[in-house]
mmCIF file with all atom_site columns, C-alpha atoms in Angstrom:
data_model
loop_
_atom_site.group_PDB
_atom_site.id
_atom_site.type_symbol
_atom_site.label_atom_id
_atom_site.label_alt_id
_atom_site.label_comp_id
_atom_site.label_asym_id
_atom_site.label_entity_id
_atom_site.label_seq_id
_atom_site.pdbx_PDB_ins_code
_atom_site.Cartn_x
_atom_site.Cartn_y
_atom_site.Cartn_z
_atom_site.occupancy
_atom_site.B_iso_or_equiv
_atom_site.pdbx_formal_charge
_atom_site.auth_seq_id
_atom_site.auth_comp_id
_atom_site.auth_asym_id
_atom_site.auth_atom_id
_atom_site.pdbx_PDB_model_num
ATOM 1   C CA . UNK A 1 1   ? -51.654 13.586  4.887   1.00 0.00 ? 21  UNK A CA 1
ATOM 2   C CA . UNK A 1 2   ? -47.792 13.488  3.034   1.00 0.00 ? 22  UNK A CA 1
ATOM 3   C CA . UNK A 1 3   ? -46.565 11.877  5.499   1.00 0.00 ? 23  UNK A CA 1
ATOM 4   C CA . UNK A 1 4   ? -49.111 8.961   5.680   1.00 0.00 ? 24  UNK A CA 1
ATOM 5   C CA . UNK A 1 5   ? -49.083 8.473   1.908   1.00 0.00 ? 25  UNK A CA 1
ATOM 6   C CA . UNK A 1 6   ? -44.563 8.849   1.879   1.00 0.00 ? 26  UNK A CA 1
ATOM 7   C CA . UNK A 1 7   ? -45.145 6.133   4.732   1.00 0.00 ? 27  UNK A CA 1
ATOM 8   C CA . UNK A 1 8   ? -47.457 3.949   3.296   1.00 0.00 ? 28  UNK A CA 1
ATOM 9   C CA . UNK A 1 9   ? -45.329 3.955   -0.239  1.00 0.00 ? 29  UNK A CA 1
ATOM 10  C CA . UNK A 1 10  ? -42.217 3.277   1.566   1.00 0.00 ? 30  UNK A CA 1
ATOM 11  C CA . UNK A 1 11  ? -43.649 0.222   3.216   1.00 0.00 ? 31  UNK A CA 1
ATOM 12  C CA . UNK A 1 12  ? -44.924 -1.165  -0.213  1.00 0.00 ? 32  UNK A CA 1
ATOM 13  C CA . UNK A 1 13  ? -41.641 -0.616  -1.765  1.00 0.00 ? 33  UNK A CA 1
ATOM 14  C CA . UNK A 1 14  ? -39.885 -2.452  1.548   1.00 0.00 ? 34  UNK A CA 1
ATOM 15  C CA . UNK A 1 15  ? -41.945 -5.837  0.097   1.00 0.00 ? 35  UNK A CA 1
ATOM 16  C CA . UNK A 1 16  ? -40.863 -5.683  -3.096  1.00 0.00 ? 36  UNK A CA 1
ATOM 17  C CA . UNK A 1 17  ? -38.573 -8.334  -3.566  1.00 0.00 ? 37  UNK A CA 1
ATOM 18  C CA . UNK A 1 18  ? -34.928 -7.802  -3.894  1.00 0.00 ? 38  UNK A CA 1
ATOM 19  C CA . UNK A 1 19  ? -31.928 -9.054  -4.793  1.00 0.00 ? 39  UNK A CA 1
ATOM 20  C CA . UNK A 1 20  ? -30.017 -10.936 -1.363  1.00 0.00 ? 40  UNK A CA 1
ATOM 21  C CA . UNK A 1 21  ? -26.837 -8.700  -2.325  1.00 0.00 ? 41  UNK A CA 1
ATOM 22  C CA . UNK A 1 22  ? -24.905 -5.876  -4.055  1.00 0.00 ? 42  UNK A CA 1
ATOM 23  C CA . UNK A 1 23  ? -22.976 -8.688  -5.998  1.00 0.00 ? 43  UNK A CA 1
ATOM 24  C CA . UNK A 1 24  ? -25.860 -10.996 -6.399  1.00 0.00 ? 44  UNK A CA 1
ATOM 25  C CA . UNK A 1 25  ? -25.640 -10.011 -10.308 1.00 0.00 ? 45  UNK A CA 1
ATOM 26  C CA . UNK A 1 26  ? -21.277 -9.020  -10.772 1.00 0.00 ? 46  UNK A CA 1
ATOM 27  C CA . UNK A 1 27  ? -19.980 -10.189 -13.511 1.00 0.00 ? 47  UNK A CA 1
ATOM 28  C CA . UNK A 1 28  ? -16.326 -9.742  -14.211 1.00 0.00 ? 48  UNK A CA 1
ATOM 29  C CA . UNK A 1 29  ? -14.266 -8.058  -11.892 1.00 0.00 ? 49  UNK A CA 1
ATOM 30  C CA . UNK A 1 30  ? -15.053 -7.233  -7.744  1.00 0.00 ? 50  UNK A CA 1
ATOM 31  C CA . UNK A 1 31  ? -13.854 -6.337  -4.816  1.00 0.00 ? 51  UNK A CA 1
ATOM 32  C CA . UNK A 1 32  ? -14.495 -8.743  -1.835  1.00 0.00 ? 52  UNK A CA 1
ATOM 33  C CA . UNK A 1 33  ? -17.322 -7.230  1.139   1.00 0.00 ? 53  UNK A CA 1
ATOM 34  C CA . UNK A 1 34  ? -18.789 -8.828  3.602   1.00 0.00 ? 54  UNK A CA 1
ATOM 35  C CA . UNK A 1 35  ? -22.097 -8.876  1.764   1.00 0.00 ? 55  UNK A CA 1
ATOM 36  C CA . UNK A 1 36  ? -20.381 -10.331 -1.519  1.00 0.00 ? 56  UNK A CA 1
ATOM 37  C CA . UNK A 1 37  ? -21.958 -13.858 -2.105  1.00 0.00 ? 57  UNK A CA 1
ATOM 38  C CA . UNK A 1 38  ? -18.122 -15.168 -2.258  1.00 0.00 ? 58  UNK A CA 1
ATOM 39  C CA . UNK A 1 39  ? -17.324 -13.613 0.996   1.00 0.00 ? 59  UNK A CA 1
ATOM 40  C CA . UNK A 1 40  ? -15.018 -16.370 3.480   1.00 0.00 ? 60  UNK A CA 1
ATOM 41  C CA . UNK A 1 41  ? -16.238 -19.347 1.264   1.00 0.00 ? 61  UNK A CA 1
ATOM 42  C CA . UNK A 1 42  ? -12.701 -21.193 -0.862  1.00 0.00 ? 62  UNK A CA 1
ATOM 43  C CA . UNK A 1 43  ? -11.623 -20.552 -4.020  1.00 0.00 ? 63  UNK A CA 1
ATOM 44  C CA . UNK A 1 44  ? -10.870 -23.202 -5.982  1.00 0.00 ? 64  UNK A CA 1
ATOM 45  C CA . UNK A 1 45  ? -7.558  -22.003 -7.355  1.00 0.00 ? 65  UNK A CA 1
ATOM 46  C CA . UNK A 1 46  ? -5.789  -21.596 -4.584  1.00 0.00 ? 66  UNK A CA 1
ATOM 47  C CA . UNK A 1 47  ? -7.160  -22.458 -1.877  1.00 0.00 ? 67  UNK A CA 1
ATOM 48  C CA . UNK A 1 48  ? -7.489  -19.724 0.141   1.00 0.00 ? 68  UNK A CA 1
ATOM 49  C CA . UNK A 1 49  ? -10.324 -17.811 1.543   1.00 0.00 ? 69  UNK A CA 1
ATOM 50  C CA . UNK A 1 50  ? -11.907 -14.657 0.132   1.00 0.00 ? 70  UNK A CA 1
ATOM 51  C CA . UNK A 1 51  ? -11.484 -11.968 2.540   1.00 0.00 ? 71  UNK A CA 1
ATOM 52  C CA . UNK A 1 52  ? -13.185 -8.191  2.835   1.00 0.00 ? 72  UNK A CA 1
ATOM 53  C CA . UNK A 1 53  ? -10.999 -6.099  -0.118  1.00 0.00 ? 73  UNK A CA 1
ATOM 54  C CA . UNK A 1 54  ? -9.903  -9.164  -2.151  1.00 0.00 ? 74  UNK A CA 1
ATOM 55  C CA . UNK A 1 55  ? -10.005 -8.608  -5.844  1.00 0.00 ? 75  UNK A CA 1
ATOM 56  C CA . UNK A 1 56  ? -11.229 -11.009 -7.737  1.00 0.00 ? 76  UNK A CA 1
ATOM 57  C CA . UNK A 1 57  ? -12.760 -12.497 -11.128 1.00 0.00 ? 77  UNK A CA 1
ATOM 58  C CA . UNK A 1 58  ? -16.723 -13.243 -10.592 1.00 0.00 ? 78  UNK A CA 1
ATOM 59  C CA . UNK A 1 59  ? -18.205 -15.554 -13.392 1.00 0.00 ? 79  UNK A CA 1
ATOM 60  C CA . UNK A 1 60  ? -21.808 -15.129 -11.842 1.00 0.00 ? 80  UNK A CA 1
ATOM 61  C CA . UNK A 1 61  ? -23.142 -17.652 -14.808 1.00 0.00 ? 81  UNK A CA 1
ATOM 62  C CA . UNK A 1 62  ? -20.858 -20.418 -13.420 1.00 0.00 ? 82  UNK A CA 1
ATOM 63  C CA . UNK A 1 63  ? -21.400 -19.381 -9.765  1.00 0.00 ? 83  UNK A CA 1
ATOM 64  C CA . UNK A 1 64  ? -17.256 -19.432 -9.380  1.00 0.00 ? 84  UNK A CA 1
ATOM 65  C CA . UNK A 1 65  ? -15.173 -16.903 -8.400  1.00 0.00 ? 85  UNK A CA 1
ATOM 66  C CA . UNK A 1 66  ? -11.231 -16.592 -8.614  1.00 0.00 ? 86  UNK A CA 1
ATOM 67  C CA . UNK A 1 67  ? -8.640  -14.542 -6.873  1.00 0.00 ? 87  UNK A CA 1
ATOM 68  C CA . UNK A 1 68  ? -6.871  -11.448 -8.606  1.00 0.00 ? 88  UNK A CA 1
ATOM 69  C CA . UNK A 1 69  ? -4.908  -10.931 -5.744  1.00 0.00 ? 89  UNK A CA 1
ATOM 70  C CA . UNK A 1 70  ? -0.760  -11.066 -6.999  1.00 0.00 ? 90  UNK A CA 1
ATOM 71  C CA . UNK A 1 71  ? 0.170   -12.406 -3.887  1.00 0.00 ? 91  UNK A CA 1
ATOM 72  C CA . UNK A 1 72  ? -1.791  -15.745 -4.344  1.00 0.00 ? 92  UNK A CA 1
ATOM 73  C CA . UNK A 1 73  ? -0.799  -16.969 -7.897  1.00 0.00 ? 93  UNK A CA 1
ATOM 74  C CA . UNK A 1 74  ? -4.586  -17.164 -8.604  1.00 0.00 ? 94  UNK A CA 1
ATOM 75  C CA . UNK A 1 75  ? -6.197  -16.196 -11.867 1.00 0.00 ? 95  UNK A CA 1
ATOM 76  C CA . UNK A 1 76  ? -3.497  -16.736 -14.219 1.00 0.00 ? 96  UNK A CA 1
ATOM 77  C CA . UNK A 1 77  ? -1.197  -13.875 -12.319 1.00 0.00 ? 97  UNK A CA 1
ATOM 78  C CA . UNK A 1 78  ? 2.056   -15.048 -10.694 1.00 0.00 ? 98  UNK A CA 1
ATOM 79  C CA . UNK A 1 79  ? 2.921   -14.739 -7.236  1.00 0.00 ? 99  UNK A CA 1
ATOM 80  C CA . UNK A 1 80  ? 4.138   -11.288 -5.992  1.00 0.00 ? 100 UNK A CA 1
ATOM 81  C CA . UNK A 1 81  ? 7.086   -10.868 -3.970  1.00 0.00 ? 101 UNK A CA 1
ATOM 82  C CA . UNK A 1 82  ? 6.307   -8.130  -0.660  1.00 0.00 ? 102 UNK A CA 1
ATOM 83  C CA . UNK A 1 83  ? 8.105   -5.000  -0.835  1.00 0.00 ? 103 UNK A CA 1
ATOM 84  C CA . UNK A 1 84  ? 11.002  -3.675  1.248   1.00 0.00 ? 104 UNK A CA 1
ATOM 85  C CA . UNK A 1 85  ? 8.948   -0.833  2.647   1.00 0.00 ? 105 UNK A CA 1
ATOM 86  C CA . UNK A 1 86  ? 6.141   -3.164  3.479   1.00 0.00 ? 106 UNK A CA 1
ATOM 87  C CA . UNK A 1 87  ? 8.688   -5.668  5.366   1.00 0.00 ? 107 UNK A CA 1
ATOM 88  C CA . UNK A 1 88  ? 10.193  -2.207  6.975   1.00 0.00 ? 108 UNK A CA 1
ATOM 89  C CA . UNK A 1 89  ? 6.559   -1.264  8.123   1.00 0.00 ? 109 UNK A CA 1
ATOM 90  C CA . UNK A 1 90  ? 5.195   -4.250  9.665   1.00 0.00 ? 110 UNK A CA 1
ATOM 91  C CA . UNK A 1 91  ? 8.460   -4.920  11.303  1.00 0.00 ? 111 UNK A CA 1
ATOM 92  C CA . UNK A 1 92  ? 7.935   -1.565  13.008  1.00 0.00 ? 112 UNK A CA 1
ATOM 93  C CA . UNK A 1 93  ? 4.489   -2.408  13.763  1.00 0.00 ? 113 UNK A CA 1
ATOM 94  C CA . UNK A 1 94  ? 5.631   -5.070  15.422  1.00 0.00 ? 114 UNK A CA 1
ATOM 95  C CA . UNK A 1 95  ? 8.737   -3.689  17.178  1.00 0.00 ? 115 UNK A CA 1
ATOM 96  C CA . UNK A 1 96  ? 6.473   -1.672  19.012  1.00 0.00 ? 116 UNK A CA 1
ATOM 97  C CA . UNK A 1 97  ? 2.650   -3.214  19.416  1.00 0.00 ? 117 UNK A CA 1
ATOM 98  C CA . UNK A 1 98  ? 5.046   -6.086  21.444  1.00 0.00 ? 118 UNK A CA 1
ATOM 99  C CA . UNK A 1 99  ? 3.434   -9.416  22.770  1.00 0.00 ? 119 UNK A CA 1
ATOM 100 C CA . UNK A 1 100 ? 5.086   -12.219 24.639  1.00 0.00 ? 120 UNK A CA 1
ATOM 101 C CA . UNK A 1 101 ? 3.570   -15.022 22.292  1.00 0.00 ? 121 UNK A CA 1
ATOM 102 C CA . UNK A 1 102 ? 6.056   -16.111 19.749  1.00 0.00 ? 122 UNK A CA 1
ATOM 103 C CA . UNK A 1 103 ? 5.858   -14.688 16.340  1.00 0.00 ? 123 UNK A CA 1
ATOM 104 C CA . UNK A 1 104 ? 6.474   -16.843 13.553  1.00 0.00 ? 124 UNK A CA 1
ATOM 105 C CA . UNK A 1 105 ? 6.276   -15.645 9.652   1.00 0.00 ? 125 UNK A CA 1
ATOM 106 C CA . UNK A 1 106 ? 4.946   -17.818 6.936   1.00 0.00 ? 126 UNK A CA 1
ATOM 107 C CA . UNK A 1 107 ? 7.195   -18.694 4.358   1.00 0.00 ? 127 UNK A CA 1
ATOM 108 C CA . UNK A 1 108 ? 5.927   -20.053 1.371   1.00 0.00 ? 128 UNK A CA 1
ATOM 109 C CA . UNK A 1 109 ? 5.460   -23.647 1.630   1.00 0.00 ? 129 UNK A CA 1
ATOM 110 C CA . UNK A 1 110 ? 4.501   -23.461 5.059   1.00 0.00 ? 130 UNK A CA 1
ATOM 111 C CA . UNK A 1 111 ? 2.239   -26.090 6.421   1.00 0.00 ? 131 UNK A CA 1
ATOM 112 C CA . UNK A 1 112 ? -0.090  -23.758 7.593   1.00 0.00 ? 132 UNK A CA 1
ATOM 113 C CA . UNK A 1 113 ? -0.575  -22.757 3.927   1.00 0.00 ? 133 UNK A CA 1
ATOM 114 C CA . UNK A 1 114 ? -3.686  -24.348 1.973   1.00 0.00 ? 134 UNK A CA 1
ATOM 115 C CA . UNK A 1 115 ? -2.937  -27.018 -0.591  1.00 0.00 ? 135 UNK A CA 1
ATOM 116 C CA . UNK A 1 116 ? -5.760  -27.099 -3.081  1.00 0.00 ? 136 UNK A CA 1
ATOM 117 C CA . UNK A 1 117 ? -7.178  -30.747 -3.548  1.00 0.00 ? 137 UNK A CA 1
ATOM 118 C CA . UNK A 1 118 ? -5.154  -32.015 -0.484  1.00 0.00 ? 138 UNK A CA 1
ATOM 119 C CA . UNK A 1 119 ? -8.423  -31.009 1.725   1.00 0.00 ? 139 UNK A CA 1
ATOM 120 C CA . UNK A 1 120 ? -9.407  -28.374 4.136   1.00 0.00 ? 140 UNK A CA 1
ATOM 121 C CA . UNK A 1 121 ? -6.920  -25.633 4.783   1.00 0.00 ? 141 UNK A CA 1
ATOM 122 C CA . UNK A 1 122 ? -5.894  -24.595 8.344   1.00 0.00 ? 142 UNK A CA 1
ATOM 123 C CA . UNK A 1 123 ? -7.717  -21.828 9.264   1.00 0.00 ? 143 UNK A CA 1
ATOM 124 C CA . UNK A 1 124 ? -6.705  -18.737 12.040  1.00 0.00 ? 144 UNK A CA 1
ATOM 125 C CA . UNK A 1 125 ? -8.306  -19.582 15.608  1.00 0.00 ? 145 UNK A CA 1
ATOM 126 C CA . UNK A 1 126 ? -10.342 -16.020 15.445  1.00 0.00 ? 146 UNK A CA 1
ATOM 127 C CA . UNK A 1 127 ? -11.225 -15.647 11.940  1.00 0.00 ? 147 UNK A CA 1
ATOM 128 C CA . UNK A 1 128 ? -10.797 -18.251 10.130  1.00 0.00 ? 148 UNK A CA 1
ATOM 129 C CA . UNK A 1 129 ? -9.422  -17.319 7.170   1.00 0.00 ? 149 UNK A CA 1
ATOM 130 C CA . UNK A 1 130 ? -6.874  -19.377 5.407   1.00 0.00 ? 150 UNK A CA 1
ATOM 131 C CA . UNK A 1 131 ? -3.477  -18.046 6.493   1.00 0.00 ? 151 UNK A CA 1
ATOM 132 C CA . UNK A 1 132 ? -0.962  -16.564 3.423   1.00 0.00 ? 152 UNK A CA 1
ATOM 133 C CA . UNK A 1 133 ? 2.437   -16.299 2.671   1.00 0.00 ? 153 UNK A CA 1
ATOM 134 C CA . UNK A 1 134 ? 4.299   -13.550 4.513   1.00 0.00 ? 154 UNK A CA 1
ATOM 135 C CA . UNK A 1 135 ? 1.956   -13.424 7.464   1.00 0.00 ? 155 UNK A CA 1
ATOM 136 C CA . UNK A 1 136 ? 2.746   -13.216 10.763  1.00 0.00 ? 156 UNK A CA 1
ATOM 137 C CA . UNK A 1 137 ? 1.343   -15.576 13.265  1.00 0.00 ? 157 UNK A CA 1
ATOM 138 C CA . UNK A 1 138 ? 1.545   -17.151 17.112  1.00 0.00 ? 158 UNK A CA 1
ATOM 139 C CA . UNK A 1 139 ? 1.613   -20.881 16.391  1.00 0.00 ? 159 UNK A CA 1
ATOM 140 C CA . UNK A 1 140 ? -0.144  -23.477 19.437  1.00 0.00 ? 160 UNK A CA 1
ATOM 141 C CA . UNK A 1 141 ? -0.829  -20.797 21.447  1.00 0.00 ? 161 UNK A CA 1
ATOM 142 C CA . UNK A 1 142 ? -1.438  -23.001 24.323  1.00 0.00 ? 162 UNK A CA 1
ATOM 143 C CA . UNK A 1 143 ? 1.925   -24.980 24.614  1.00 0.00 ? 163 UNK A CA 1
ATOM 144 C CA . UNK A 1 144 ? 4.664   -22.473 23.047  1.00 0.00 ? 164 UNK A CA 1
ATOM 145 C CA . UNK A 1 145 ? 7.836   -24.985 23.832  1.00 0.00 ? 165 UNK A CA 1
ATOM 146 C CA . UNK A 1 146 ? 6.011   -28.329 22.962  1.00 0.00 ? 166 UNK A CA 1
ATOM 147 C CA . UNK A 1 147 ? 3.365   -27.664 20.298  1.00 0.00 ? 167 UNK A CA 1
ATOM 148 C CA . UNK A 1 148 ? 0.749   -30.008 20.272  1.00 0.00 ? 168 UNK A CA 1
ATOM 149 C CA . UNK A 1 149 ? -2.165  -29.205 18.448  1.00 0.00 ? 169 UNK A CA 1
ATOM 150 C CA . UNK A 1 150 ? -0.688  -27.057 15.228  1.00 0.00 ? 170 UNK A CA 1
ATOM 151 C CA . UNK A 1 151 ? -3.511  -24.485 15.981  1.00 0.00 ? 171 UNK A CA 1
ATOM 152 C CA . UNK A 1 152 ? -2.262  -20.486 14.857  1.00 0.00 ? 172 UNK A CA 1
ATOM 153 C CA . UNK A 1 153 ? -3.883  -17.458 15.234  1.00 0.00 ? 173 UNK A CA 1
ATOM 154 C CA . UNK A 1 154 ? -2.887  -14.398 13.014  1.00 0.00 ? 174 UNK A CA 1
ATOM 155 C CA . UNK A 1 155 ? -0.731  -11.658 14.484  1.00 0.00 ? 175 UNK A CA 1
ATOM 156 C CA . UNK A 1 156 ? -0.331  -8.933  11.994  1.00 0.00 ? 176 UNK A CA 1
ATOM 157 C CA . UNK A 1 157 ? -1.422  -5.618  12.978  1.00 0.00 ? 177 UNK A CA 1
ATOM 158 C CA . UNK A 1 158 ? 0.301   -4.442  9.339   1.00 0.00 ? 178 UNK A CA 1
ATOM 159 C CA . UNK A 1 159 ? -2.595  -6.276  7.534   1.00 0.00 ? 179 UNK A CA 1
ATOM 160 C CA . UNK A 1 160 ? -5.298  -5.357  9.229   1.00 0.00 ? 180 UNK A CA 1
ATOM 161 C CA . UNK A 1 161 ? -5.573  -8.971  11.190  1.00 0.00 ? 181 UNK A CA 1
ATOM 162 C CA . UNK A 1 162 ? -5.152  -8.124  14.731  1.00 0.00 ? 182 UNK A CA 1
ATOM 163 C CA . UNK A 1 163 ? -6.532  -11.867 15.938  1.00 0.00 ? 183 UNK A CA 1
ATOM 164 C CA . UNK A 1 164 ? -4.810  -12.590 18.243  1.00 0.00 ? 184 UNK A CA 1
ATOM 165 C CA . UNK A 1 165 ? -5.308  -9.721  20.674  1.00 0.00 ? 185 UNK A CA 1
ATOM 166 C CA . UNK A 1 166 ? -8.705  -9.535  19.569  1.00 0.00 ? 186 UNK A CA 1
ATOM 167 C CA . UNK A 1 167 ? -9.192  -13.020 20.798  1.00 0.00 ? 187 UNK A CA 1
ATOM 168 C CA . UNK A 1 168 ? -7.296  -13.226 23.644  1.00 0.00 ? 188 UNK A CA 1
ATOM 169 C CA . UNK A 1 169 ? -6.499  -9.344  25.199  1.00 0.00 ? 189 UNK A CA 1
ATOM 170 C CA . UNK A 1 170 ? -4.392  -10.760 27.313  1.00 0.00 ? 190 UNK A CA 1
ATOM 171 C CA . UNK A 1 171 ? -2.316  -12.937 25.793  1.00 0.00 ? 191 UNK A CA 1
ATOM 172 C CA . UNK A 1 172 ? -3.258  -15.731 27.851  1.00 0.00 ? 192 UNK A CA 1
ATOM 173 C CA . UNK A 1 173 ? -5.196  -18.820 26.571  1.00 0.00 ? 193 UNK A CA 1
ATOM 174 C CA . UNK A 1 174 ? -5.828  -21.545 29.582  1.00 0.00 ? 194 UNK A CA 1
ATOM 175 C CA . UNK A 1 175 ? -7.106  -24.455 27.987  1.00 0.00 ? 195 UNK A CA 1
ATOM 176 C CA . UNK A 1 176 ? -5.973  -25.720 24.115  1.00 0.00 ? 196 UNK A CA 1
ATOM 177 C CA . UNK A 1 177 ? -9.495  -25.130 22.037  1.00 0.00 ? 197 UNK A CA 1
ATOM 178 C CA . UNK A 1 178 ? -8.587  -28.015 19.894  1.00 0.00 ? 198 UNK A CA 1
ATOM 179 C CA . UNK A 1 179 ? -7.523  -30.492 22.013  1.00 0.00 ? 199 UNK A CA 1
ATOM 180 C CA . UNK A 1 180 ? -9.542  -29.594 25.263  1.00 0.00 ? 200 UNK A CA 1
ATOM 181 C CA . UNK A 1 181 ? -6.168  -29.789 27.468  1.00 0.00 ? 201 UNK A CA 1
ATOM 182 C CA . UNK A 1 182 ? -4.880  -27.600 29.617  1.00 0.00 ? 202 UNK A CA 1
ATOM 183 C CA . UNK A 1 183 ? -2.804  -24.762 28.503  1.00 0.00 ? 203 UNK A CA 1
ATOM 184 C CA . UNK A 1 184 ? 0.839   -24.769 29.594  1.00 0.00 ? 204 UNK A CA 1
ATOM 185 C CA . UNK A 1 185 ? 0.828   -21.783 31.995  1.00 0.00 ? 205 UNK A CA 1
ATOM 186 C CA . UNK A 1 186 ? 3.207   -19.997 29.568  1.00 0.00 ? 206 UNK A CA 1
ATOM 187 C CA . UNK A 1 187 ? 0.000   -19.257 26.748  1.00 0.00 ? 207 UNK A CA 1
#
């Protein structure tokens, strides 16, 4: 007889209404989660995407949100510069997690960067997020020597954005998903 009456007040409480997320009501300052509101759309600011552990300033009665993330400039907080020991561990990462695909890093200014109010940022092939200063990424994947369509994919095991082997395990890609033409042979 408990169990009927625990069952039948769990399923009344399971139509209450609820909020659609944890950060439907944050006001002030939040981390980024997939179930944030925010989560992948633009900020205005700078640009980029919001991405899962992104700090940032929530102004829930405006509906906008703002980066606090140093590295982006965003929120009235200059641009950080990366550390030594984080340069020392992601080239290490690197030096031995090898791939044939070209690695390039973003400097800032890179065209690959967003622009805010010069439209749509380029985004990475797999998870399209905005790319950022300091990452590391294979550019046109599908024609390494002559690069055609600008596409990149992120390539920075250090940051947590393995894309590139996640989308393509084997490092090869046989026709540009762009431009719909065959790959090179050499991505």
């Amino acid at each position: 007889m408990r169990i009927a009456h625990e069952l039948q007040r769990g399923i009344e409480l399971g139509l209450v209404p609820r909020s659609t997320g944890p950060d439907e009501a944050v006001d002030g300052t939040a981390v980024t989660a997939p179930a944030s509101w925010w989560f992948s759309l633009v900020c205005r600011t700078c640009g980029h995407t919001f991405r899962r552990g992104d700090r940032v300033r929530v102004d829930a009665a405006a509906r906008a949100v703002e980066h606090l993330e140093p590295g982006l400039g965003c929120a009235g907080g200059p641009a950080a510069d990366h550390t030594s020991e984080a340069d020392e561990f992601a080239a290490g990462l690197l030096s031995v997690w090898r791939t044939d695909a070209p690695i390039v890093r973003l400097a800032p200014g890179d065209s690959l960067l967003p622009r805010p109010g010069e439209g749509p940022a380029r985004r990475c092939l797999h998870c399209a997020n905005t790319f950022r200063p300091g990452e590391h990424v294979v550019m046109c994947p599908c024609r390494r020597d002559d690069p055609v369509c600008g596409a990149a994919v992120h390539r920075d095991p250090a940051r947590g954005l393995p894309c590139w082997e996640r989308w393509r395990p084997d490092g090869t890609v046989k026709v540009c998903p762009v431009v719909k033409a065959k790959a090179d042979g050499d991505g």
